[in-house]
Each structure stands twice: as C-alpha cells, then as structure tokens.
C-alpha cells in the first residue's frame, strides 16, 4: 500500500475521502470533533507539500436528497479555524460550481464538497458518479477508515480511476493499531465489551475468545446473559431471542479457559430518565418495574482490578447509559482504570463510536494509547473481514 509519507503532493490536486460524519446539535454545532481533528495531519501534509485538497465525505444518513441538518457546510468554519487557509465549499458535490472551484483551486487551498449521500449513487457505488468525483483530482487519498466497511462510490469505486492511490495517516494508524491488538497483543489481554445489543457484537466476541485472557461484559447486553442464566432483569433492555447465543458464548469461554466477568451488581432505576429513583441490585435480582442503567459499585471494583493487571486492553461500548450523568459512573470508572493501566505501560485501544465519545467526555481521550475513529468499521476489521475501502487502496 502506498502510504502518505511516501508521496509528494507538490503541484497535485488530491481527491481526499475523509470521514467527517460528526455529530451536530440542534443548532448545527459540532459536538464531537474527533474525526475532524484526526484528519489534520493527512490534510496538512498535502497542503505543506504544495498540493491542494478536495475533501469529500458523507454526514449522517440522508434519505432523499439535501437536508439542512446533514449539510457539510456546518464544518467549514471548523476547517477555516484549524487550517488557516482558504476553504471553498461546493454546495453540490457533482455540480458546475464544484467543477469550477476544483479547477481554480490553488496549492495550499482546500475545497470541501457537499454531502456525497445527497446522491443515491454514492451508496449504490455508482460507477459514473464515482468517475465524476474522481475527475476533480490527480491522485486519490483515502483517509476515511470509519466508512471503510461500506462499498460506496467514494470509498471503494472511485479508486480505480487513479494511477496513484494513497493510504491516509488515519487509515494507516487505524490498521496498525487494530493489527497490533489482534495479532501482537501482550498478555494479560483484557477486552471490555459494552453497549446495548449482543447481536451487534457477537462476531467480534467470538473472535476475541481466541485472543483474550479476560473478557468483561457490561452495558445493556449484560441483561441478555443474565436472562439466559435464569436471573430476574425487571424491565431492563434485553434480546430474549438471543439467550441461546448468550449461553453458547458462556460455554465457549469456559472451554477456552477465559475468565468471563459480568457485573455482580447494577445501578437500577424505576424509569429511563436521569431523574429516576435509583438503588443497587445484585446480579439477577432486579425487581419488576425497575431497569439496570449502569454497573454497580462492587462490579466497578472487580472490573477495575482486572483492568489494572492487564498489559493489553480493548474497550468497546459503554458500561451504562453514560449520556445520563447519574448513570455514567461505571463508564467513567472503567475509563479511569484503562488510563491507569496505560500509564503503567499497558497498551489500550478504545474503539467504536460510543466508547470514543465516552472516553472523551470523561476527559481521558489523550491518555490512552489509541482512540479509534471507527465504529462498525473497526469491529468488522477486527473480525477479519476485508474492508472495501482498504481493499481499494491495495
Ligand atoms: C459511521 O459513523 O459509522 C461512519 O461514518 C459510517 O456511517 P454509516 O454507518 O452511516 O455508513
Ligand atoms: Mg455506522
């Protein structure tokens, strides 16, 4: 794979696929700029070499053409502030203005195209659409790791129109960190899996059973396991149709001699609200009408001890409903434990949308080894799948 450091962009127009799919609030302010910050080294190198950058991305999942809340114009100000150069915006990714702006673009300047998903052709992987996008640049850079699991026009198809296809620094770092954790982990290796659904994580959990020494399961998916073991979960979130699967995971972990940890207690609430009444319930003893929204203090203690003894840590998915401040303690405590293990020389990779924002919210984003910009893409890569966006670079 041709990496960015090996390529001189002097005098070239680089068509750069980035993942600027960032969360916006109701007034269109960016609430987490991780993905924008991540791409700065890639784009800066292109500009510093004397090249220009034509940036293209999707934002959200627009259903039927342009929508204000999915417009990439909301990131223009951020780009101007962080690159201190002229940033042009084309309000139609394949319109006349995009063409003219790209032709007139000067070395050191940036052109951002409007949301590619405003055209159905993007997600369909349409060849003609990809060709139009490709026409803007002399060289293709793919730095959109977060979207590399999609076989879309801009992530996988447009590469074929270029002689030179360059792997961006984000893409490269993501691949290196994922490879490190899956192929070269120091032991003890502990994976902490959270989030609400077992069904989303089953593939990666099965893969991890061949790699880890300890597997900690927290978050909403816990209750499917507890249900499977005959425990009472009240009205906690669960997937009753996945209890067989949950038992299989428990069985496999036993066969492979892996230490499997579940929360021994939970912080429970009488409604799904930050202002709910709360109490602590032991595992499998949640009364009717109550639901688990975080792990309890005893679980925090046990999990933190396991984390503290680990040399490699993979964390995916929060321990509770951390968006509600009263149910963020479990997630924040795990974040703190991961940071402490990292300070002692351990390696830690935080991956998958929610855990990345959880660690950033807790203020520890820069104190772990690596925070992935990928959600689904990271999981699929670690499961061993070939990502179309990576394959297109090879
Ligand atoms: C993401 O945030 O998961 C990526 O940007 C890909 O977006 P998608 O899941 O809508 O394809
Ligand atoms: Mg996704």
CSV table of C-alpha atoms and ligand atoms in Angstrom, one decimal:
chain,number,residue,atom,x,y,z
A,1,UNK,CA,0.0,0.0,0.0
A,2,UNK,CA,1.3,3.5,-0.9
A,3,UNK,CA,1.4,5.5,2.3
A,4,UNK,CA,1.1,9.2,2.6
A,5,UNK,CA,4.7,9.8,3.9
A,6,UNK,CA,6.0,8.2,0.6
A,7,UNK,CA,4.1,10.6,-1.6
A,8,UNK,CA,5.0,14.2,-2.6
A,9,UNK,CA,1.8,16.2,-3.4
A,10,UNK,CA,3.6,19.3,-4.9
A,11,UNK,CA,1.5,20.7,-7.7
A,12,UNK,CA,-1.1,18.0,-7.3
A,13,UNK,CA,-4.8,18.1,-6.6
A,14,UNK,CA,-5.6,15.4,-4.1
A,15,UNK,CA,-9.1,14.0,-4.0
A,16,UNK,CA,-9.4,13.0,-0.4
A,17,UNK,CA,-12.2,10.8,1.0
A,18,UNK,CA,-12.5,11.7,4.7
A,19,UNK,CA,-15.0,10.6,7.3
A,20,UNK,CA,-16.4,13.9,8.5
A,21,UNK,CA,-19.5,12.2,9.8
A,22,UNK,CA,-19.5,14.2,13.1
A,23,UNK,CA,-22.4,14.7,15.5
A,24,UNK,CA,-24.2,18.0,15.3
A,25,UNK,CA,-26.6,19.5,17.9
A,26,UNK,CA,-29.9,21.2,17.1
A,27,UNK,CA,-28.2,24.5,16.1
A,28,UNK,CA,-25.8,22.5,13.9
A,29,UNK,CA,-22.8,23.0,16.2
A,30,UNK,CA,-20.3,20.1,16.2
A,31,UNK,CA,-20.5,18.2,19.5
A,32,UNK,CA,-17.5,15.9,19.0
A,33,UNK,CA,-14.7,16.9,16.6
A,34,UNK,CA,-12.6,13.8,17.0
A,35,UNK,CA,-12.9,12.8,13.3
A,36,UNK,CA,-12.1,16.3,12.1
A,37,UNK,CA,-9.0,16.5,14.4
A,38,UNK,CA,-7.9,13.0,13.3
A,39,UNK,CA,-7.5,14.1,9.6
A,40,UNK,CA,-5.4,17.2,10.3
A,41,UNK,CA,-2.0,15.5,9.8
A,42,UNK,CA,-3.1,14.0,6.5
A,43,UNK,CA,-4.5,17.2,5.0
A,44,UNK,CA,-1.7,19.4,6.4
A,45,UNK,CA,0.9,17.2,4.8
A,46,UNK,CA,-0.8,17.5,1.4
A,47,UNK,CA,-1.0,21.3,1.7
A,48,UNK,CA,2.5,21.7,3.1
A,49,UNK,CA,3.9,19.7,0.1
A,50,UNK,CA,2.4,22.3,-2.1
A,51,UNK,CA,-0.7,20.4,-3.1
A,52,UNK,CA,-4.3,21.2,-2.7
A,53,UNK,CA,-7.1,19.1,-1.1
A,54,UNK,CA,-10.6,18.4,-2.4
A,55,UNK,CA,-12.3,16.9,0.6
A,56,UNK,CA,-15.3,14.6,0.2
A,57,UNK,CA,-17.4,12.9,2.9
A,58,UNK,CA,-20.9,11.9,4.0
A,59,UNK,CA,-22.7,13.2,7.0
A,60,UNK,CA,-25.4,11.2,8.6
A,61,UNK,CA,-27.9,9.1,6.7
A,62,UNK,CA,-30.0,11.5,4.5
A,63,UNK,CA,-32.9,9.6,2.9
A,64,UNK,CA,-33.9,11.6,0.0
A,65,UNK,CA,-31.6,14.4,-1.2
A,66,UNK,CA,-30.3,17.5,0.5
A,67,UNK,CA,-31.3,18.3,4.1
A,68,UNK,CA,-30.0,21.2,6.2
A,69,UNK,CA,-29.2,19.0,9.2
A,70,UNK,CA,-26.9,16.8,7.0
A,71,UNK,CA,-25.1,19.6,5.2
A,72,UNK,CA,-21.3,19.6,5.4
A,73,UNK,CA,-21.3,23.4,5.3
A,74,UNK,CA,-21.5,23.1,9.1
A,75,UNK,CA,-17.9,22.0,9.3
A,76,UNK,CA,-16.5,24.8,7.0
A,77,UNK,CA,-15.9,27.2,9.9
A,78,UNK,CA,-14.0,24.5,11.8
A,79,UNK,CA,-11.8,23.8,8.8
A,80,UNK,CA,-11.0,27.6,8.4
A,81,UNK,CA,-10.1,27.9,12.0
A,82,UNK,CA,-7.8,24.8,12.0
A,83,UNK,CA,-6.1,25.1,8.7
A,84,UNK,CA,-5.7,28.9,8.4
A,85,UNK,CA,-6.1,28.8,4.7
A,86,UNK,CA,-8.8,29.5,2.1
A,87,UNK,CA,-11.6,26.9,2.4
A,88,UNK,CA,-14.1,26.8,-0.5
A,89,UNK,CA,-17.4,24.9,-0.3
A,90,UNK,CA,-19.2,23.4,-3.2
A,91,UNK,CA,-22.9,23.1,-2.3
A,92,UNK,CA,-23.4,20.3,-4.8
A,93,UNK,CA,-20.8,17.6,-4.9
A,94,UNK,CA,-21.1,17.0,-8.7
A,95,UNK,CA,-22.5,20.4,-9.8
A,96,UNK,CA,-20.9,23.1,-12.0
A,97,UNK,CA,-19.7,25.0,-9.0
A,98,UNK,CA,-17.7,22.0,-7.7
A,99,UNK,CA,-16.1,21.6,-11.1
A,100,UNK,CA,-15.1,25.3,-11.4
A,101,UNK,CA,-13.9,25.5,-7.9
A,102,UNK,CA,-11.7,22.4,-8.3
A,103,UNK,CA,-10.2,23.7,-11.5
A,104,UNK,CA,-9.3,27.1,-9.9
A,105,UNK,CA,-8.1,25.6,-6.6
A,106,UNK,CA,-4.5,26.8,-5.8
A,107,UNK,CA,-1.7,25.0,-3.9
A,108,UNK,CA,-2.3,25.2,-0.2
A,109,UNK,CA,-6.1,25.6,-0.6
A,110,UNK,CA,-9.0,23.4,0.4
A,111,UNK,CA,-12.2,22.6,-1.3
A,112,UNK,CA,-14.9,20.8,0.6
A,113,UNK,CA,-17.8,19.2,-1.3
A,114,UNK,CA,-21.3,18.9,0.0
A,115,UNK,CA,-22.5,15.6,1.5
A,116,UNK,CA,-22.0,12.8,-1.0
A,117,UNK,CA,-25.0,10.9,0.3
A,118,UNK,CA,-27.3,13.7,-1.1
A,119,UNK,CA,-27.0,11.5,-4.2
A,120,UNK,CA,-28.3,7.9,-4.0
A,121,UNK,CA,-25.5,7.0,-6.4
A,122,UNK,CA,-23.0,7.3,-3.6
A,123,UNK,CA,-24.3,4.4,-1.5
A,124,UNK,CA,-25.1,2.4,-4.6
A,125,UNK,CA,-21.5,2.5,-5.6
A,126,UNK,CA,-22.4,4.0,-9.0
A,127,UNK,CA,-19.5,4.0,-11.5
A,128,UNK,CA,-20.5,7.2,-13.3
A,129,UNK,CA,-20.9,9.1,-10.1
A,130,UNK,CA,-17.5,7.8,-8.9
A,131,UNK,CA,-16.0,8.9,-12.2
A,132,UNK,CA,-17.3,12.4,-11.8
A,133,UNK,CA,-15.8,12.6,-8.3
A,134,UNK,CA,-12.5,11.2,-9.5
A,135,UNK,CA,-12.3,13.9,-12.2
A,136,UNK,CA,-11.5,16.6,-9.6
A,137,UNK,CA,-8.2,15.1,-8.5
A,138,UNK,CA,-4.8,13.9,-9.9
A,139,UNK,CA,-4.3,11.5,-7.0
A,140,UNK,CA,-6.7,9.7,-4.6
A,141,UNK,CA,-6.2,9.7,-0.9
A,142,UNK,CA,-8.5,7.5,1.3
A,143,UNK,CA,-8.4,8.5,4.9
A,144,UNK,CA,-12.0,7.5,5.8
A,145,UNK,CA,-11.4,4.5,7.9
A,146,UNK,CA,-14.7,5.0,9.7
A,147,UNK,CA,-16.5,4.4,6.4
A,148,UNK,CA,-14.2,1.7,5.0
A,149,UNK,CA,-16.7,-1.0,5.7
A,150,UNK,CA,-19.0,0.5,3.1
A,151,UNK,CA,-18.6,-0.3,-0.6
A,152,UNK,CA,-19.7,3.1,-1.8
A,153,UNK,CA,-18.7,5.2,-4.8
A,154,UNK,CA,-16.3,7.4,-2.9
A,155,UNK,CA,-14.9,4.7,-0.6
A,156,UNK,CA,-14.3,1.8,-2.9
A,157,UNK,CA,-15.2,2.6,-6.5
A,158,UNK,CA,-13.5,5.8,-7.4
A,159,UNK,CA,-10.0,4.5,-6.6
A,160,UNK,CA,-9.9,2.6,-10.0
A,161,UNK,CA,-9.8,5.9,-11.9
A,162,UNK,CA,-6.4,6.9,-10.4
A,163,UNK,CA,-2.9,5.7,-11.1
A,164,UNK,CA,-1.9,6.7,-7.6
A,165,UNK,CA,-4.0,5.7,-4.6
A,166,UNK,CA,-2.6,6.8,-1.3
A,167,UNK,CA,-3.4,5.5,2.2
A,168,UNK,CA,-4.0,8.4,4.6
A,169,UNK,CA,-2.5,8.7,8.0
A,170,UNK,CA,-5.8,8.0,9.8
A,171,UNK,CA,-6.4,4.9,7.7
A,172,UNK,CA,-2.8,3.7,8.3
A,173,UNK,CA,-2.9,4.3,12.1
A,174,UNK,CA,-6.2,2.5,12.4
A,175,UNK,CA,-5.0,-0.5,10.5
A,176,UNK,CA,-1.7,-0.7,12.5
A,177,UNK,CA,-3.5,-0.4,15.9
A,178,UNK,CA,-6.1,-2.9,15.0
A,179,UNK,CA,-3.4,-5.3,13.8
A,180,UNK,CA,-1.4,-4.8,16.9
A,181,UNK,CA,-4.3,-5.7,19.2
A,182,UNK,CA,-5.4,-8.7,17.2
A,183,UNK,CA,-2.0,-10.2,16.3
A,184,UNK,CA,0.6,-8.9,18.6
A,185,UNK,CA,-1.1,-8.3,22.0
A,186,UNK,CA,0.9,-8.6,25.2
A,187,UNK,CA,-0.7,-10.7,27.9
A,188,UNK,CA,-2.8,-10.5,30.0
A,189,UNK,CA,-5.1,-9.2,27.3
A,190,UNK,CA,-8.5,-7.9,28.5
A,191,UNK,CA,-11.4,-7.0,26.3
A,192,UNK,CA,-14.2,-4.9,27.8
A,193,UNK,CA,-17.4,-5.1,25.8
A,194,UNK,CA,-20.4,-3.0,26.4
A,195,UNK,CA,-23.3,-1.4,24.5
A,196,UNK,CA,-26.9,-2.5,24.3
A,197,UNK,CA,-27.0,-5.4,21.9
A,198,UNK,CA,-25.3,-8.8,21.9
A,199,UNK,CA,-26.4,-9.3,18.3
A,200,UNK,CA,-24.2,-6.3,17.2
A,201,UNK,CA,-21.2,-7.7,19.0
A,202,UNK,CA,-21.4,-11.5,18.5
A,203,UNK,CA,-18.9,-11.8,15.7
A,204,UNK,CA,-16.2,-9.8,17.5
A,205,UNK,CA,-16.8,-11.5,20.8
A,206,UNK,CA,-16.4,-14.9,19.1
A,207,UNK,CA,-13.2,-13.7,17.5
A,208,UNK,CA,-11.9,-12.3,20.8
A,209,UNK,CA,-12.5,-15.7,22.6
A,210,UNK,CA,-9.4,-16.9,20.7
A,211,UNK,CA,-7.3,-14.0,21.7
A,212,UNK,CA,-8.0,-12.7,25.2
A,213,UNK,CA,-7.4,-13.8,28.8
A,214,UNK,CA,-10.2,-11.8,30.3
A,215,UNK,CA,-13.5,-10.8,28.8
A,216,UNK,CA,-15.5,-8.2,30.7
A,217,UNK,CA,-19.1,-7.8,29.6
A,218,UNK,CA,-21.1,-4.7,30.7
A,219,UNK,CA,-23.7,-2.3,29.4
A,220,UNK,CA,-27.1,-3.2,28.2
A,221,UNK,CA,-26.1,-6.5,26.6
A,222,UNK,CA,-25.4,-7.9,30.1
A,223,UNK,CA,-29.1,-8.4,30.7
A,224,UNK,CA,-29.5,-10.9,27.8
A,225,UNK,CA,-26.8,-13.0,29.5
A,226,UNK,CA,-28.5,-12.7,32.9
A,227,UNK,CA,-31.8,-13.7,31.4
A,228,UNK,CA,-30.2,-16.7,29.7
A,229,UNK,CA,-28.9,-17.8,33.1
A,230,UNK,CA,-32.4,-17.6,34.7
A,231,UNK,CA,-31.9,-14.2,36.5
A,232,UNK,CA,-34.5,-11.5,37.0
A,233,UNK,CA,-33.9,-8.4,34.9
A,234,UNK,CA,-37.1,-6.4,35.5
A,235,UNK,CA,-37.7,-4.2,32.5
A,236,UNK,CA,-34.0,-3.9,31.6
A,237,UNK,CA,-33.2,-3.9,27.9
A,238,UNK,CA,-32.6,-7.4,26.5
A,239,UNK,CA,-32.8,-9.6,23.5
A,240,UNK,CA,-34.8,-12.7,24.6
A,241,UNK,CA,-34.3,-14.3,21.2
A,242,UNK,CA,-30.5,-14.2,21.8
A,243,UNK,CA,-30.4,-16.1,25.1
A,244,UNK,CA,-29.2,-19.4,23.4
A,245,UNK,CA,-26.4,-17.4,21.8
A,246,UNK,CA,-25.5,-15.9,25.1
A,247,UNK,CA,-25.2,-19.4,26.7
A,248,UNK,CA,-23.1,-20.6,23.8
A,249,UNK,CA,-20.7,-17.7,24.5
A,250,UNK,CA,-20.5,-18.6,28.2
A,251,UNK,CA,-19.8,-22.2,27.2
A,252,UNK,CA,-17.1,-21.4,24.7
A,253,UNK,CA,-15.4,-19.1,27.1
A,254,UNK,CA,-15.3,-21.9,29.7
A,255,UNK,CA,-13.9,-24.4,27.1
A,256,UNK,CA,-11.2,-21.9,26.2
A,257,UNK,CA,-10.3,-21.2,29.8
A,258,UNK,CA,-11.1,-17.5,29.5
A,259,UNK,CA,-12.1,-15.5,32.6
A,260,UNK,CA,-15.5,-14.1,31.8
A,261,UNK,CA,-16.7,-11.3,34.0
A,262,UNK,CA,-20.3,-10.0,34.3
A,263,UNK,CA,-21.5,-7.2,36.6
A,264,UNK,CA,-22.2,-8.7,40.1
A,265,UNK,CA,-24.4,-5.7,40.9
A,266,UNK,CA,-26.3,-3.0,39.0
A,267,UNK,CA,-27.4,0.5,39.5
A,268,UNK,CA,-31.2,0.3,38.8
A,269,UNK,CA,-33.8,2.9,38.0
A,270,UNK,CA,-37.6,3.0,38.1
A,271,UNK,CA,-37.7,4.8,34.7
A,272,UNK,CA,-35.4,5.6,31.8
A,273,UNK,CA,-34.5,9.0,33.0
A,274,UNK,CA,-31.7,10.8,34.7
A,275,UNK,CA,-34.1,11.9,37.4
A,276,UNK,CA,-35.4,8.3,38.1
A,277,UNK,CA,-35.3,6.8,41.6
A,278,UNK,CA,-32.3,4.6,42.0
A,279,UNK,CA,-31.0,1.7,44.0
A,280,UNK,CA,-28.4,-1.0,43.8
A,281,UNK,CA,-29.5,-4.6,43.0
A,282,UNK,CA,-27.4,-7.8,42.9
A,283,UNK,CA,-27.0,-9.6,39.6
A,284,UNK,CA,-30.2,-11.3,38.5
A,285,UNK,CA,-32.3,-9.7,41.2
A,286,UNK,CA,-33.8,-6.7,39.5
A,287,UNK,CA,-37.4,-6.2,40.7
A,288,UNK,CA,-40.3,-5.8,38.3
A,289,UNK,CA,-40.8,-2.3,37.1
A,290,UNK,CA,-37.1,-1.5,37.5
A,291,UNK,CA,-34.2,-1.5,35.0
A,292,UNK,CA,-30.4,-1.6,35.1
A,293,UNK,CA,-28.9,1.5,33.7
A,294,UNK,CA,-25.3,1.2,35.0
A,295,UNK,CA,-23.0,-1.3,36.7
A,296,UNK,CA,-22.9,-1.2,40.5
A,297,UNK,CA,-20.0,-0.3,42.9
A,298,UNK,CA,-18.9,-3.9,43.5
A,299,UNK,CA,-18.7,-4.5,39.7
A,300,UNK,CA,-16.6,-1.3,39.3
A,301,UNK,CA,-14.2,-2.6,41.9
A,302,UNK,CA,-13.8,-6.1,40.3
A,303,UNK,CA,-13.6,-4.8,36.8
A,304,UNK,CA,-11.0,-2.1,37.7
A,305,UNK,CA,-8.8,-4.7,39.4
A,306,UNK,CA,-8.9,-6.9,36.2
A,307,UNK,CA,-8.1,-3.9,34.1
A,308,UNK,CA,-5.2,-2.8,36.4
A,309,UNK,CA,-3.4,-6.1,35.9
A,310,UNK,CA,-3.7,-6.1,32.1
A,311,UNK,CA,-1.0,-5.4,29.5
A,312,UNK,CA,-3.4,-5.0,26.6
A,313,UNK,CA,-6.8,-3.5,26.7
A,314,UNK,CA,-9.5,-3.3,24.1
A,315,UNK,CA,-12.6,-1.3,25.1
A,316,UNK,CA,-15.8,-1.2,23.0
A,317,UNK,CA,-19.1,0.1,24.3
A,318,UNK,CA,-20.1,1.9,27.5
A,319,UNK,CA,-21.0,0.2,30.8
A,320,UNK,CA,-24.2,2.1,31.2
A,321,UNK,CA,-26.4,4.9,29.9
A,322,UNK,CA,-23.5,7.4,30.3
A,323,UNK,CA,-25.4,10.1,28.4
A,324,UNK,CA,-27.3,10.5,31.7
A,325,UNK,CA,-24.9,11.9,34.3
A,326,UNK,CA,-26.4,9.7,37.1
A,327,UNK,CA,-25.6,6.6,35.2
A,328,UNK,CA,-22.1,7.5,33.9
A,329,UNK,CA,-20.1,6.3,37.0
A,330,UNK,CA,-19.4,2.8,35.7
A,331,UNK,CA,-18.2,4.0,32.3
A,332,UNK,CA,-16.1,6.8,33.8
A,333,UNK,CA,-14.6,4.4,36.3
A,334,UNK,CA,-13.6,2.0,33.6
A,335,UNK,CA,-12.1,4.9,31.6
A,336,UNK,CA,-10.1,5.8,34.6
A,337,UNK,CA,-8.9,2.3,35.2
A,338,UNK,CA,-7.9,2.0,31.5
A,339,UNK,CA,-5.9,5.2,31.8
A,340,UNK,CA,-4.1,4.0,34.9
A,341,UNK,CA,-3.2,0.7,33.2
A,342,UNK,CA,-1.9,2.7,30.2
A,343,UNK,CA,0.3,4.9,32.5
A,344,UNK,CA,1.9,1.7,33.9
A,345,UNK,CA,3.0,0.8,30.4
A,346,UNK,CA,0.0,-1.1,29.1
A,347,UNK,CA,-1.4,-0.7,25.6
A,348,UNK,CA,-5.1,0.5,25.3
A,349,UNK,CA,-7.3,0.8,22.2
A,350,UNK,CA,-10.7,2.4,22.5
A,351,UNK,CA,-12.9,1.7,19.6
A,352,UNK,CA,-16.5,2.1,18.4
A,353,UNK,CA,-18.4,5.3,18.3
A,354,UNK,CA,-19.9,5.4,21.8
A,355,UNK,CA,-16.8,4.4,23.8
A,356,UNK,CA,-14.7,7.0,21.9
A,357,UNK,CA,-17.2,9.7,23.0
A,358,UNK,CA,-17.4,8.2,26.5
A,359,UNK,CA,-13.6,8.5,27.0
A,360,UNK,CA,-13.5,12.0,25.5
A,361,UNK,CA,-16.4,13.1,27.7
A,362,UNK,CA,-14.6,11.7,30.8
A,363,UNK,CA,-11.6,13.9,29.7
A,364,UNK,CA,-9.2,11.0,29.1
A,365,UNK,CA,-9.1,10.9,25.3
A,366,UNK,CA,-5.4,11.8,25.1
A,367,UNK,CA,-4.4,9.5,28.0
A,368,UNK,CA,-5.0,6.1,26.3
A,369,UNK,CA,-2.8,4.5,23.6
A,370,UNK,CA,-5.2,4.9,20.7
A,371,UNK,CA,-8.8,6.1,20.2
A,372,UNK,CA,-10.3,4.7,17.0
A,373,UNK,CA,-12.4,6.9,14.7
A,374,UNK,CA,-14.2,3.7,13.6
A,375,UNK,CA,-17.3,2.1,14.9
A,376,UNK,CA,-18.6,-0.6,12.7
A,377,UNK,CA,-15.5,-0.4,10.5
A,378,UNK,CA,-13.2,-1.2,13.4
A,379,UNK,CA,-15.3,-4.2,14.6
A,380,UNK,CA,-15.5,-5.6,11.1
A,381,UNK,CA,-11.8,-5.2,10.5
A,382,UNK,CA,-11.0,-6.9,13.8
A,383,UNK,CA,-13.5,-9.7,12.9
A,384,UNK,CA,-11.2,-10.4,10.0
A,385,UNK,CA,-13.3,-9.0,7.2
A,386,UNK,CA,-11.8,-7.3,4.2
A,387,UNK,CA,-13.0,-3.7,4.2
A,388,UNK,CA,-13.9,-2.4,0.7
A,389,UNK,CA,-12.2,0.9,1.5
A,390,UNK,CA,-9.0,-0.8,2.4
A,391,UNK,CA,-9.1,-3.2,-0.5
A,392,UNK,CA,-9.5,-0.3,-2.9
A,393,UNK,CA,-6.1,1.0,-1.8
A,394,UNK,CA,-4.2,-2.3,-2.3
B,1,LIG,C1,-20.1,5.8,11.0
B,1,LIG,O1,-20.2,6.8,11.7
B,1,LIG,O2,-20.4,4.7,11.4
B,1,LIG,C2,-19.5,6.0,9.6
B,1,LIG,O3,-19.3,7.3,9.3
B,1,LIG,C3,-20.3,5.3,8.6
B,1,LIG,O4,-21.6,5.8,8.5
B,1,LIG,P1,-22.8,4.8,8.3
B,1,LIG,O5,-22.8,3.8,9.4
B,1,LIG,O6,-24.0,5.6,8.2
B,1,LIG,O7,-22.5,4.1,7.0
B,2,LIG,MG1,-22.1,3.2,11.5
